[in-house]
Coordinates of C-alpha atoms and ligand atoms in Angstrom, one line a residue:
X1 CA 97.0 25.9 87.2
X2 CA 97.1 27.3 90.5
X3 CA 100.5 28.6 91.9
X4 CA 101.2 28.7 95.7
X5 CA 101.2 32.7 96.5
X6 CA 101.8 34.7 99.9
X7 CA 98.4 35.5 101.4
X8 CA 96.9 38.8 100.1
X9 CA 95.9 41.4 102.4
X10 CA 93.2 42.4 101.4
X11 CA 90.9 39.2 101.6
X12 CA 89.4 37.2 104.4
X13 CA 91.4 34.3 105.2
X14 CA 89.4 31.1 105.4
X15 CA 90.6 27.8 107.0
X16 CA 88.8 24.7 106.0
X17 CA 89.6 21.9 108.4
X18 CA 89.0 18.1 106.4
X19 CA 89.4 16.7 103.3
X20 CA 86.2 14.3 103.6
X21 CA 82.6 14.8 102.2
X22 CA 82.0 17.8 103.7
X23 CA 85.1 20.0 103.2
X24 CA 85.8 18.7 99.8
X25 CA 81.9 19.5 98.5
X26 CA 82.3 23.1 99.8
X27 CA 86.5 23.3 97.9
X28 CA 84.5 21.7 94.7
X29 CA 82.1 24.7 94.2
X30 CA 84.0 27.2 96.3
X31 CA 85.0 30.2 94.0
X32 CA 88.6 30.5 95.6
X33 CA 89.9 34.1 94.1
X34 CA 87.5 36.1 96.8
X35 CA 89.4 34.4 99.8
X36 CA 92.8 32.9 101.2
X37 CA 91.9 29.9 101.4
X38 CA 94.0 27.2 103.7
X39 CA 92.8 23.5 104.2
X40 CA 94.1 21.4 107.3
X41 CA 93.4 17.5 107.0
X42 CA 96.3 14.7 108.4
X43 CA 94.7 13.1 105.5
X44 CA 96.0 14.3 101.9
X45 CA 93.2 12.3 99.8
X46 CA 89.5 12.4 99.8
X47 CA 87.9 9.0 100.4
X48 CA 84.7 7.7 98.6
X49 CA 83.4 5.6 102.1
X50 CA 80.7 3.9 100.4
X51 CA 82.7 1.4 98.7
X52 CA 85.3 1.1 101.7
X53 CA 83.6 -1.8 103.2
X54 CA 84.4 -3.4 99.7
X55 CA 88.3 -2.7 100.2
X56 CA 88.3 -5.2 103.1
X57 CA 88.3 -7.9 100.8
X58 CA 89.8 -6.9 97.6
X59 CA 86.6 -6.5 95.5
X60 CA 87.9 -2.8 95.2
X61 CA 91.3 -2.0 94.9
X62 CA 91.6 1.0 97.6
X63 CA 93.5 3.5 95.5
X64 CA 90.4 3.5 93.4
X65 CA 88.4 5.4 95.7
X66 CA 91.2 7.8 97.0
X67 CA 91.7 11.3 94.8
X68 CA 95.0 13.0 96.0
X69 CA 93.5 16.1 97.7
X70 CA 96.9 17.9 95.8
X71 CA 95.1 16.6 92.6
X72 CA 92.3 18.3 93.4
X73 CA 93.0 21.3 94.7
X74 CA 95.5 22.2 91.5
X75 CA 92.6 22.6 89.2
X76 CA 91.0 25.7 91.2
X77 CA 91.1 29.4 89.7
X78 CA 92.9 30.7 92.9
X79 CA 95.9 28.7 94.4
X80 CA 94.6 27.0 97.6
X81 CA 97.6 26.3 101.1
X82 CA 97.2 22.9 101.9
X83 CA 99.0 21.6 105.5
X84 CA 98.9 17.8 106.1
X85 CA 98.7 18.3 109.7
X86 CA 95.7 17.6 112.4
X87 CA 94.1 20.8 114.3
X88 CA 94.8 20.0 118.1
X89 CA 93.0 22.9 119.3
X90 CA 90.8 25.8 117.8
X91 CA 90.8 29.0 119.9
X92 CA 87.4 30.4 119.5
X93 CA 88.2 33.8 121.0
X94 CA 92.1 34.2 119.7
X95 CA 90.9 33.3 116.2
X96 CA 94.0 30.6 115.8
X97 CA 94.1 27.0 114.7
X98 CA 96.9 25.1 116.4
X99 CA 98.2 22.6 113.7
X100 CA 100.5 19.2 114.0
X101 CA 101.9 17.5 112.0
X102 CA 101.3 13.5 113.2
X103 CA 102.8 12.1 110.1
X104 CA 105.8 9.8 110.4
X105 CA 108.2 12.2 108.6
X106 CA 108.6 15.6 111.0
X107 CA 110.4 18.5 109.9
X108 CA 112.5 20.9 112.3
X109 CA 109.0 22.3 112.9
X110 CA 106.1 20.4 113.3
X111 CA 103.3 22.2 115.2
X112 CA 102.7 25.6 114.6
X113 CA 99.4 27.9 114.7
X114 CA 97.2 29.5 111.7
X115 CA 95.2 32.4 112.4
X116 CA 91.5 32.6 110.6
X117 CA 88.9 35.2 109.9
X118 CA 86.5 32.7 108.4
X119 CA 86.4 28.9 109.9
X120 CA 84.7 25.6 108.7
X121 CA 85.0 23.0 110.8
X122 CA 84.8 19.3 108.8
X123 CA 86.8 17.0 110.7
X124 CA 84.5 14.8 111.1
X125 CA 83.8 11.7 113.6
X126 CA 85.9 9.3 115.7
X127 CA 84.6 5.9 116.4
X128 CA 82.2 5.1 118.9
X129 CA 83.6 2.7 121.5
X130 CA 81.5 3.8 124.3
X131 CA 84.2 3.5 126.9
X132 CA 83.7 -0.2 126.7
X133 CA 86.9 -2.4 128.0
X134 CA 89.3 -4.0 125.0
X135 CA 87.4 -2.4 122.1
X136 CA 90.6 -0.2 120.9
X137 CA 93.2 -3.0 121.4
X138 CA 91.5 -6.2 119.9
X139 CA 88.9 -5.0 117.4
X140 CA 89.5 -3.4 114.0
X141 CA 87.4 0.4 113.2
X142 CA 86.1 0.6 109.6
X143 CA 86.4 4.5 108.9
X144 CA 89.8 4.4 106.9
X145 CA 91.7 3.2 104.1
X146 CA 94.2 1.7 106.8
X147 CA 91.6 -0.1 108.6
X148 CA 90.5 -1.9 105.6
X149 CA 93.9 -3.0 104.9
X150 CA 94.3 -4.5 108.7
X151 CA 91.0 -6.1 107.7
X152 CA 91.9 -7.7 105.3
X153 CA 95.3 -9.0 106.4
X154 CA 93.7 -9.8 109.8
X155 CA 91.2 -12.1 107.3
X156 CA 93.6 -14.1 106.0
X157 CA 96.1 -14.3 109.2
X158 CA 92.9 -15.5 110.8
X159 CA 92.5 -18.2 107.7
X160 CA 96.4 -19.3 107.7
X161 CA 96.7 -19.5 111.3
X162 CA 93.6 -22.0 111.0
X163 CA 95.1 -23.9 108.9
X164 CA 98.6 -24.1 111.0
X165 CA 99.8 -27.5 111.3
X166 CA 98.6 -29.6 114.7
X167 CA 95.5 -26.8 115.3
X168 CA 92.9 -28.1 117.7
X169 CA 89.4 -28.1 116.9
X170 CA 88.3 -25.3 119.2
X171 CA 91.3 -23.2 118.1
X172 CA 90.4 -23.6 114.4
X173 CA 86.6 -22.3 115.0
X174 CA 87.4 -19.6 117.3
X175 CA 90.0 -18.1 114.3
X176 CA 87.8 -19.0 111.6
X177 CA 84.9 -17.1 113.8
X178 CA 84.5 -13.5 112.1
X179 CA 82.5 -11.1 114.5
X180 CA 80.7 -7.8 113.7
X181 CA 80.0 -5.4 116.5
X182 CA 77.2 -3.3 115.6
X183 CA 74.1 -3.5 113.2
X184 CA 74.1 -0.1 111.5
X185 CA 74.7 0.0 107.4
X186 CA 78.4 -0.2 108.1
X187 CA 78.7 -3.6 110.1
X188 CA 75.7 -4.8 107.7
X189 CA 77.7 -4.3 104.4
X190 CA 81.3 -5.3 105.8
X191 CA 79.6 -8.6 106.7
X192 CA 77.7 -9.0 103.6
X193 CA 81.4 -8.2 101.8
X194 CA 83.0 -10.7 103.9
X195 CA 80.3 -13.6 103.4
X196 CA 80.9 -13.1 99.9
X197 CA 84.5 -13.1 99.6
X198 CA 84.0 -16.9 101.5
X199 CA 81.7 -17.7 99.0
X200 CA 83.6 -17.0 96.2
X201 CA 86.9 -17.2 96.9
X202 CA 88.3 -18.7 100.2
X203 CA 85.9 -21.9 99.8
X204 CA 87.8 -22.7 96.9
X205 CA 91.4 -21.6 97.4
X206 CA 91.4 -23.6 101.4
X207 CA 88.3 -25.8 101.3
X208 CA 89.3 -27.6 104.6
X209 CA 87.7 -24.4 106.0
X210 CA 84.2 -24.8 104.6
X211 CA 83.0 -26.0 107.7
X212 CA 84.1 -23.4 110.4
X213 CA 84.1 -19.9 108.6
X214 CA 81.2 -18.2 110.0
X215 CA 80.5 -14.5 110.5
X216 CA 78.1 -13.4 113.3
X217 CA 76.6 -10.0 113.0
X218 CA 75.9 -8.6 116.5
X219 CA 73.8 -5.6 117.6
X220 CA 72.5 -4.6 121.0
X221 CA 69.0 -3.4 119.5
X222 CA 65.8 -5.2 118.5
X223 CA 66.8 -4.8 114.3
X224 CA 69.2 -4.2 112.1
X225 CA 69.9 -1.6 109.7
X226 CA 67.2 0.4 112.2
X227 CA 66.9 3.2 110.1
X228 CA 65.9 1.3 106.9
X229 CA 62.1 0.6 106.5
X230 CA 60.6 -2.3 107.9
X231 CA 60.5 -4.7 105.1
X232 CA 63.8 -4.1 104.0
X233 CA 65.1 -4.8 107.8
X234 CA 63.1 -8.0 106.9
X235 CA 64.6 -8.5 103.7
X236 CA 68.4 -8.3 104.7
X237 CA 67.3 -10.4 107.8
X238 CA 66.5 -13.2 105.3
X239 CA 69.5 -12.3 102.9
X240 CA 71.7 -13.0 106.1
X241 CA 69.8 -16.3 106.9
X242 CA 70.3 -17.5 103.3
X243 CA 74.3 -16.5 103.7
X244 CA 74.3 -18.2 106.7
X245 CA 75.5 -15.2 108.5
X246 CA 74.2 -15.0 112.0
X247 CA 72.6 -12.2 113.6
X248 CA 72.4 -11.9 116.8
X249 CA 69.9 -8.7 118.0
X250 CA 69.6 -7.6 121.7
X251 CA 73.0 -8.8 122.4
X252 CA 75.4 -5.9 123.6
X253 CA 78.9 -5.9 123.8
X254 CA 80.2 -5.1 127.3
X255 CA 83.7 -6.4 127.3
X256 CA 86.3 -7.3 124.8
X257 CA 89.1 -9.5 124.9
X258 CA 91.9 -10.5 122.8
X259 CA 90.2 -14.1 121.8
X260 CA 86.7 -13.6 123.0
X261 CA 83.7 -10.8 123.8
X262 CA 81.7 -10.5 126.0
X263 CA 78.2 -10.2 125.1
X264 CA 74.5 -9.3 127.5
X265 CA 71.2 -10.8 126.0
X266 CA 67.9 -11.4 127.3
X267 CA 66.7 -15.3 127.7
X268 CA 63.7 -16.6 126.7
X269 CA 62.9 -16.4 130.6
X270 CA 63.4 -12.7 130.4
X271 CA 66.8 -12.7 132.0
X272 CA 69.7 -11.1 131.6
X273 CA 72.7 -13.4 130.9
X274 CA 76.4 -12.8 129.8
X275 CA 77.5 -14.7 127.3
X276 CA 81.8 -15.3 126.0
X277 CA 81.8 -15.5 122.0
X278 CA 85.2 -16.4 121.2
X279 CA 86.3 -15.0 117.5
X280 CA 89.4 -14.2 115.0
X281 CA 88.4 -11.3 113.6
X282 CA 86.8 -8.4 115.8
X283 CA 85.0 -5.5 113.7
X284 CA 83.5 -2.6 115.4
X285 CA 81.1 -0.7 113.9
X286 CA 78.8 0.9 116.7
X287 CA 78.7 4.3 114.9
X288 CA 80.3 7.9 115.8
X289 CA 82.0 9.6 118.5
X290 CA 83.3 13.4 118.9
X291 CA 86.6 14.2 118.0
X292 CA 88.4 15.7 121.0
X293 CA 89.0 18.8 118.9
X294 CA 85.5 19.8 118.5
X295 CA 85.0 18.6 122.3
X296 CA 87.3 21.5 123.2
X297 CA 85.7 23.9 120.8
X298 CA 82.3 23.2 122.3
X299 CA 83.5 24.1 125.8
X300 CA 85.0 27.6 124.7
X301 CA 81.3 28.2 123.8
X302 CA 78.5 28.9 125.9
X303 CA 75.9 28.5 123.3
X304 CA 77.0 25.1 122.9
X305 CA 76.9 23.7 126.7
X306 CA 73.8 21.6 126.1
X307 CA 75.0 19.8 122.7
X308 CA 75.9 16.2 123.1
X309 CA 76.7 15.0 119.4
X310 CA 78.5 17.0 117.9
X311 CA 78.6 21.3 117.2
X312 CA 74.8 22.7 117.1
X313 CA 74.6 24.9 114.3
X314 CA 71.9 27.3 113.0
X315 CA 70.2 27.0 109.4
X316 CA 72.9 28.7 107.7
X317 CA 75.5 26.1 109.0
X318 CA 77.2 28.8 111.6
X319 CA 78.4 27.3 114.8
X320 CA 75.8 28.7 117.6
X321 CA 76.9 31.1 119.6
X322 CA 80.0 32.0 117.3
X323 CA 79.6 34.6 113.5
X324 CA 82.7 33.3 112.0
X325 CA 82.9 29.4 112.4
X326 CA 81.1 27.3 110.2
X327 CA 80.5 23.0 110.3
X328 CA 79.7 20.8 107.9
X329 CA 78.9 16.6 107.8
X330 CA 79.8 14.2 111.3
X331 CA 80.9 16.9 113.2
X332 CA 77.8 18.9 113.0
X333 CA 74.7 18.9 114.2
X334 CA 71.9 19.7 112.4
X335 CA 69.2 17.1 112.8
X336 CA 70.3 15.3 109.7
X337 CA 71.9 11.5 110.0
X338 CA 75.7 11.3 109.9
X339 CA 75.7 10.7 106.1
X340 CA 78.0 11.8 103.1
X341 CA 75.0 12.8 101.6
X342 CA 74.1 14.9 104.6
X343 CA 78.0 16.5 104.4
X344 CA 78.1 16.9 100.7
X345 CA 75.2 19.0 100.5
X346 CA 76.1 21.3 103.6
X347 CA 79.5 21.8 102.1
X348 CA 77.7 22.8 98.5
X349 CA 75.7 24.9 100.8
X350 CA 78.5 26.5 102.2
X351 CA 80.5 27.7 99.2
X352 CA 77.1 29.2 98.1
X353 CA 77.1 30.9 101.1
X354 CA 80.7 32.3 100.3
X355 CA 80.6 33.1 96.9
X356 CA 77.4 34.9 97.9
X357 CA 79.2 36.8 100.7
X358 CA 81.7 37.7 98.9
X359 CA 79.5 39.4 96.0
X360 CA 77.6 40.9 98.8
X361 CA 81.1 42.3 100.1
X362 CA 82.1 43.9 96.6
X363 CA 79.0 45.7 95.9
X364 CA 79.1 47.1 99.0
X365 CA 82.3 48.2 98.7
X366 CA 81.4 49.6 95.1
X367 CA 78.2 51.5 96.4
X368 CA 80.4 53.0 99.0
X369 CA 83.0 54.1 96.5
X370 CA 80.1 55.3 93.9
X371 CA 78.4 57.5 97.3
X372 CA 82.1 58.9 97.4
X373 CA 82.3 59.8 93.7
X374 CA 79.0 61.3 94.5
X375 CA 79.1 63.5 96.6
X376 CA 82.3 65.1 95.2
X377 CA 81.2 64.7 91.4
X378 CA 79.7 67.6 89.4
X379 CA 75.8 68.2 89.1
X380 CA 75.4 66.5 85.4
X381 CA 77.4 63.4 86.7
X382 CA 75.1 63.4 89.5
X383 CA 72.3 61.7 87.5
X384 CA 74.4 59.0 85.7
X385 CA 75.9 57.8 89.5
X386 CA 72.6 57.4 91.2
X387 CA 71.5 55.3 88.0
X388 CA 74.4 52.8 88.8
X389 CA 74.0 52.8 92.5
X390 CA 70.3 52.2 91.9
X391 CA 71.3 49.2 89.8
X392 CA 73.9 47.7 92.2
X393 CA 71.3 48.1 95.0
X394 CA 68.8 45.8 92.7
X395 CA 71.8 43.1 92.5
X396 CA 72.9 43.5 96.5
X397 CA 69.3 42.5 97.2
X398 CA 69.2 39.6 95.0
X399 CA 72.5 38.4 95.9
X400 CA 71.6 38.6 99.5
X401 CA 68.6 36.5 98.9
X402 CA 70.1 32.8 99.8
X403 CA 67.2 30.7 101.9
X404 CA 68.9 28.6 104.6
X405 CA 70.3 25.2 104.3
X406 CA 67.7 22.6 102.9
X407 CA 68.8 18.9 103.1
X408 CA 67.2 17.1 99.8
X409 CA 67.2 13.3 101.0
X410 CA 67.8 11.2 97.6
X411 CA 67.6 7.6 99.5
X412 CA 69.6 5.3 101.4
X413 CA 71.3 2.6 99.7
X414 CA 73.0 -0.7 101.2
X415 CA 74.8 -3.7 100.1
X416 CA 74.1 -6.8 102.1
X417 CA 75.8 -9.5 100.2
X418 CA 75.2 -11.8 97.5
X419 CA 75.2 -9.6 95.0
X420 CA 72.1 -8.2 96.5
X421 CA 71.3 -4.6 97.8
X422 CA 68.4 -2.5 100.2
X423 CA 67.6 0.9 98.7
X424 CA 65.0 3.0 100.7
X425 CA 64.2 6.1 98.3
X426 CA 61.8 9.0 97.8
X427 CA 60.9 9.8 94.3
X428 CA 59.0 12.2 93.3
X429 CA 55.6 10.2 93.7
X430 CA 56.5 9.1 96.9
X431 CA 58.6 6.4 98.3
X432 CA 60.3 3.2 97.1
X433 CA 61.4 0.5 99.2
X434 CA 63.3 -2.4 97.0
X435 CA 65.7 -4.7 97.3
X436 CA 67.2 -7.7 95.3
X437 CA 69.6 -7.7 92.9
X438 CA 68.5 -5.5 90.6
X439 CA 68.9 -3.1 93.4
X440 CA 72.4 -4.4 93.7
X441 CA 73.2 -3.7 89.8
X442 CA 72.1 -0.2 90.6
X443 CA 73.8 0.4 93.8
X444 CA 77.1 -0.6 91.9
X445 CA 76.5 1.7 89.0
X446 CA 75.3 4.5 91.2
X447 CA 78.7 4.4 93.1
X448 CA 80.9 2.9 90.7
X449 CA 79.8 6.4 88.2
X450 CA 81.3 8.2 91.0
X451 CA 84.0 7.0 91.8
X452 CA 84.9 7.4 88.3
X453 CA 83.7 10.8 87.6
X454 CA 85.7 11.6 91.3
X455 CA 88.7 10.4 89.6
X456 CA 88.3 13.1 86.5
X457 CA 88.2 15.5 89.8
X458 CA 84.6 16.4 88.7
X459 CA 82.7 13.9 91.0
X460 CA 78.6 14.9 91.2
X461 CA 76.8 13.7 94.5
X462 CA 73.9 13.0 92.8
X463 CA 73.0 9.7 95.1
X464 CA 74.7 8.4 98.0
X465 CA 72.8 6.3 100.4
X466 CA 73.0 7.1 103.8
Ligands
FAD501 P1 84.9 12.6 106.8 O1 84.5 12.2 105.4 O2 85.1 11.5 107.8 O3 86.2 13.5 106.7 C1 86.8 14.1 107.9 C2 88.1 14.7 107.5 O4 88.6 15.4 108.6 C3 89.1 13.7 107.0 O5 89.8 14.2 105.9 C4 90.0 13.6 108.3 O6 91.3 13.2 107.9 C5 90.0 15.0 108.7 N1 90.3 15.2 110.1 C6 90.2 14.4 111.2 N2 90.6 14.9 112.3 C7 91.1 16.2 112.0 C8 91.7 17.2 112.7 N3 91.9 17.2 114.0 N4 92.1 18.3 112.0 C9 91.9 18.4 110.7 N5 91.3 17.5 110.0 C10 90.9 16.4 110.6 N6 77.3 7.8 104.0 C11 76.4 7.7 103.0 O7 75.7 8.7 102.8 N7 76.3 6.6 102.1 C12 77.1 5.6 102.3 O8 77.0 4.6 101.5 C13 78.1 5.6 103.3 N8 78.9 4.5 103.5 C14 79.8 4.5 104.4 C15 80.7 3.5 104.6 C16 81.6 3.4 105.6 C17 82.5 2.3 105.8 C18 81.7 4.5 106.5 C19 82.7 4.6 107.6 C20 80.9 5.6 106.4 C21 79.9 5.6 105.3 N9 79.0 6.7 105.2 C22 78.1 6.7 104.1 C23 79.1 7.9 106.1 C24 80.0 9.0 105.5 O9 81.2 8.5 105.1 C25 80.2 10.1 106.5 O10 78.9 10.6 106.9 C26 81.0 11.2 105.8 O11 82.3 10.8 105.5 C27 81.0 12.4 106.7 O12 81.7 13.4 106.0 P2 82.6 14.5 106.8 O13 83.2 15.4 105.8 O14 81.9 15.0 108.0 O15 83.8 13.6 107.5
NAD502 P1 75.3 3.3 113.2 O1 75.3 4.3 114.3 O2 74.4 3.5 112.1 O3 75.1 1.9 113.8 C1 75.7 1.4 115.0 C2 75.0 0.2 115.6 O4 75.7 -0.4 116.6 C3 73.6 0.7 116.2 O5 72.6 0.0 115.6 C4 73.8 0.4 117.7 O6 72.6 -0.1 118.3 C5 74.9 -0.7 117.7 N1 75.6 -0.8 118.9 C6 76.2 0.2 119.6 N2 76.8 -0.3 120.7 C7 76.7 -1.6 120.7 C8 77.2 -2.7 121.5 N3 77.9 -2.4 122.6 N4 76.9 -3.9 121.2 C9 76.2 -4.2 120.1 N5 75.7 -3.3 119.3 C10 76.0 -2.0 119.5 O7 76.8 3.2 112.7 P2 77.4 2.9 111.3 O8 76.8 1.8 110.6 O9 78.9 3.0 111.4 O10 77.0 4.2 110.5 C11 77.4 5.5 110.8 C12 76.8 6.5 109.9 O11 77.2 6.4 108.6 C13 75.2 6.4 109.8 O12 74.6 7.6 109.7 C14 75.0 5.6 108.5 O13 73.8 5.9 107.9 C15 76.2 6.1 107.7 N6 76.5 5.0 106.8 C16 75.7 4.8 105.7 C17 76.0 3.7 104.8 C18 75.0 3.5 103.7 O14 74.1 4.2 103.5 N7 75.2 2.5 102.9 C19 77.0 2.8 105.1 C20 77.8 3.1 106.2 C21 77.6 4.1 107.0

C-alpha cells in the first residue's frame, strides 16, 4: 500500500479538485508514480448518484453506494495527499488553490493554499434554484447523501404529523401532499421511488392515509423526462397515471412558501393564471447551477467571458484560454449532457492524457540525455546511440498519438416506479427504445453490478444512464 511521502521535486504536481464521477474515473486509471498527486473534495466518499433517489426511502441503504475515497485511494502504486477541504478560490495566474476546511471539526488551521503545476477541475454542480423566492428554505435538493436522509425523515414527519391527534381535514391533505419541482430523470425517479414506497409500505403500516397521500410531479415544460424519446415520454406519462401520481406540465414554479408554491400555467382560454398548491414535502429538482468557485475561475479568464454553463473546454478537456487546467463532468462544458456517464469517461480520458504526457516527458528527457552521450561518446559508440535514439523517436511518436476526447453514449436509463424502468439505448444496429419491467430487472442489475464491483474499489462504468 501507498504511504503518505513529502512531495518530490522532481515531478509535476497535480491537484484534482472532487471526488465524484469525474475526478474519481481519472484517480481509477491515473498511473500516480509520474506525478504528486493531491485531491481536494469536502466530500471524503465517492457517491454512486444513480441509485440515490432510492435512498430517500430506504430501498437502498445509503452506505451501500458510498466508497471511502481513503479506501480508494490506498490501493494506488504511488501514495496520493488527500485534504477534506472545499477550494474557495483558484488563482489562474498565481497557480494556487485556496483550500477550507468547512467540516464541523476545525483544527488550529483551517484554510490554507496549495500551489499546482497541473489542475483538474471536478467539482461539479450546485443546484438550480433560479433565483426563485423560498426555494433554499422550504424545499429539499436531491444531489447528496444528506439530502436523501432529510427526505426521508421529512416523509415520515410529513406522515406522523398527519396523523397528529385533532388534525383538520385540509391540514391532513396539505402534509400528506408530496410535491416534485422539476420533470427531468431526477424528479421523475424520486417520485416513482416515493409512489412506491406508499404502495408498499405506508398503505399498510398507517392505512388511515390511503386516501390523502398523493405526489404531484411538476414541470414548467410541455413533457417530461424531455430528453428521453417520444414514446418513452409517453410511456412514463401512463406509468404515472396508473400510480396515480400527478403530473402537471407547463406549470412553473415562481414562488415558494413554507406550506404552499406558487405555481404559473396556461388555461384552456390561453391565459396565464397563478395558482397556490399547498404541500408537505417540497423536492426540487430543476437541474444544475455553477458553483461559485468555477464562477470566479471563469472571470480570471478571457477566453471564457462568453460561457454561461459551466468552464468551455477544448477537445482535449483543457480549460480554454488556460495550458495547465483541466475539467471534467458538471462543471465542464463540452456539449455533452450533465451525466456520470459524460464525467466518467472525460476523467478515463484524462488519465490517458497523463500517463501519456508523462511517457512523452521521459523519452524526451532520455533522447536529450542519449544526444548528450552523443556527442561526447567515441566514434564506434556513435553507431549503437543513434540506433536507440532512432528507436525512442519511433515510441515518442506513437505515444504522442492520442485523438481528442470522444464521448461513446451507451443509453440513458430511468426508473419510474412500479418496478418499471425507460431505457433509451444505441446498440450497435441502431437504437432501442423500451420500457416495462423487464427494463426495470435490467436497470437494477446494471447498477446494482456496480455498486458492487465499486465496493471491491474496481467499479467499471460500462452503463450508466444519463
Ligand atoms: P459530482 O459527482 O457531483 O462530484 C463533484 C465533487 O466535487 C464532489 O465530490 C463534491 O464534494 C466536490 N466539490 C464540490 N465543491 C467543491 C469545491 N469547492 N472544491 C472541491 N471539491 C468540491 N447520471 C447518469 O449518467 N445516470 C444516472 O442514472 C444519474 N442519476 C442521477 C441521480 C441523481 C439523484 C443525481 C443528483 C444525479 C444523477 N446523475 C446521473 C448525474 C450525475 O450524478 C452527475 O452528472 C455526475 O455526478 C457528475 O459528476 P462530477 O464528477 O462532475 O460531479
Ligand atoms: P434536468 O435539468 O434534467 O431537469 C430539470 C427540469 O426542471 C427541466 O425539465 C426544467 O424544465 C424543469 N424546471 C426548471 N425550472 C422549473 C420551475 N421553476 N418550475 C417547474 N419546472 C422547472 O435536471 P435533473 O433531473 O436534476 O438532471 C440533471 C442531470 O443529471 C441531467 O443531465 C440528467 O440527465 C442527469 N440525471 C440522469 C439520471 C438518469 O439517467 N437516470 C437521473 C438523474 C439525473
Amino acid at each position: 500500500p501507498a504511504q503518505q511521502e513529502d512531495p518530490d521535486p522532481k515531478k509535476k504536481t497535480l491537484v484534482v479538485l472532487g471526488t465524484g464521477w469525474g475526478s474519481v474515473s481519472l484517480l481509477k486509471k491515473l498511473d500516480t508514480e509520474n506525478y504528486n498527486v493531491i485531491v481536494i473534495s469536502p466530500r471524503n466518499y465517492f457517491l454512486f448518484t444513480p441509485l440515490l433517489p432510492s435512498c430517500t426511502t430506504g430501498t437502498i441503504e445509503h452506505r451501500s453506494i458510498m466508497e471511502p475515497i481513503r479506501n480508494f485511494l490506498r490501493h494506488k502504486k504511488a501514495a496520493v495527499k488527500y485534504y477534506e477541504a472545499e477550494a474557495t478560490k483558484i488563482d489562474y495566474e498565481k497557480k494556487m488553490v485556496y483550500i477550507k476546511d468547512e467540516s464541523e471539526v476545525k483544527g488550529n488551521v483551517s484554510a490554507t493554499e496549495v500551489p499546482f503545476d497541473m489542475l483538474v477541475v471536478g467539482v461539479g454542480a450546485e443546484n438550480a434554484t433560479f433565483g426563485i423566492p423560498g426555494v433554499r428554505e422550504n424545499g429539499c435538493f436531491l444531489k447528496e447523501v444528506p439530502d436523501a436522509q432529510k427526505i426521508r425523515k421529512r416523509i415520515m414527519d410529513c406522515v406522523e404529523t398527519a396523523t397528529f391527534k385533532d388534525q383538520s381535514p385540509e391540514e391532513i391533505k396539505r402534509l400528506l401532499h408530496m410535491v416534485v419541482v422539476g420533470g427531468g430523470p431526477t424528479g421523475v425517479e424520486f417520485a416513482g421511488e416515493l409512489q412506491d414506497f406508499f404502495e408498499h409500505d405506508l398503505r399498510k403500516w398507517i392505512p388511515e392515509i390511503a386516501n390523502n397521500f398523493h405526489v404531484t410531479l411538476v414541470e414548467a415544460l410541455p413533457s417530461v423526462l424531455p430528453s428521453f424519446s417520444k414514446n418513452l415520454i409517453d410511456y412514463t406519462e401512463q406509468t404515472f397515471k396508473e400510480e396515480t401520481i400527478e403530473i402537471r406540465t407547463k406549470t412553473m414554479v415562481k414562488n415558494v412558501t413554507e406550506k404552499y408554491i406558487e405555481a404559473e400555467f396556461t388555461d384552456a382560454s390561453g391565459k396565464k393564471q397563478l395558482e397556490q398548491i399547498p404541500y408537505g414535502l417540497l423536492v426540487w429538482a430543476t437541474g444544475n447551477a455553477l458553483r461559485p468557485v468555477v464562477k470566479d475561475l471563469m472571470s480570471q479568464i478571457p477566453a471564457q467571458k462568453d460561457s454561461r454553463r459551466g468552464l468551455a473546454v477544448n477537445e482535449y478537456l483543457v480549460v480554454k484560454g488556460t495550458e495547465n487546467i483541466w475539467a471534467v463532468g458538471d462543471c465542464a462544458v463540452a456539449n455533452y449532457a450533465p451525466t456520470a456517464q459524460v464525467a466518467a469517461q472525460e476523467g478515463a480520458f484524462l488519465a490517458r492524457l497523463f500517463n501519456q504526457m508523462a511517457k512523452t516527458e521521459q523519452i524526451e528527457l532520455e533522447l536529450a540525455k542519449l544526444s548528450d552521450d552523443q556527442s561526447k561518446a567515441p566514434k564506434e559508440a556513435r553507431d549503437q546511440i543513434f540506433n536507440t535514439m532512432k528507436d525512442l523517436q519511433k515510441r515518442l511518436r506513437r505515444v504522442k498519438q492520442m485523438g481528442p476526447f470522444e464521448y461513446s453514449h451507451q443509453g440513458s436509463l430511468a426508473y419510474i416506479g412500479s418496478e418499471k424502468a425507460v431505457a433509451d439505448i444505441s446498440w450497435l444496429t441502431g437504437n432501442l427504445a423500451t420500457g416495462g419491467q423487464l427494463t426495470y430487472v435490467f436497470w437494477r442489475s446494471a447498477y446494482l453490478s456496480m455498486c458492487f464491483s465499486s465496493k471491491c474499489s474496481s467499479y467499471e462504468v460500462k452503463l450508466v444512464g444519463g
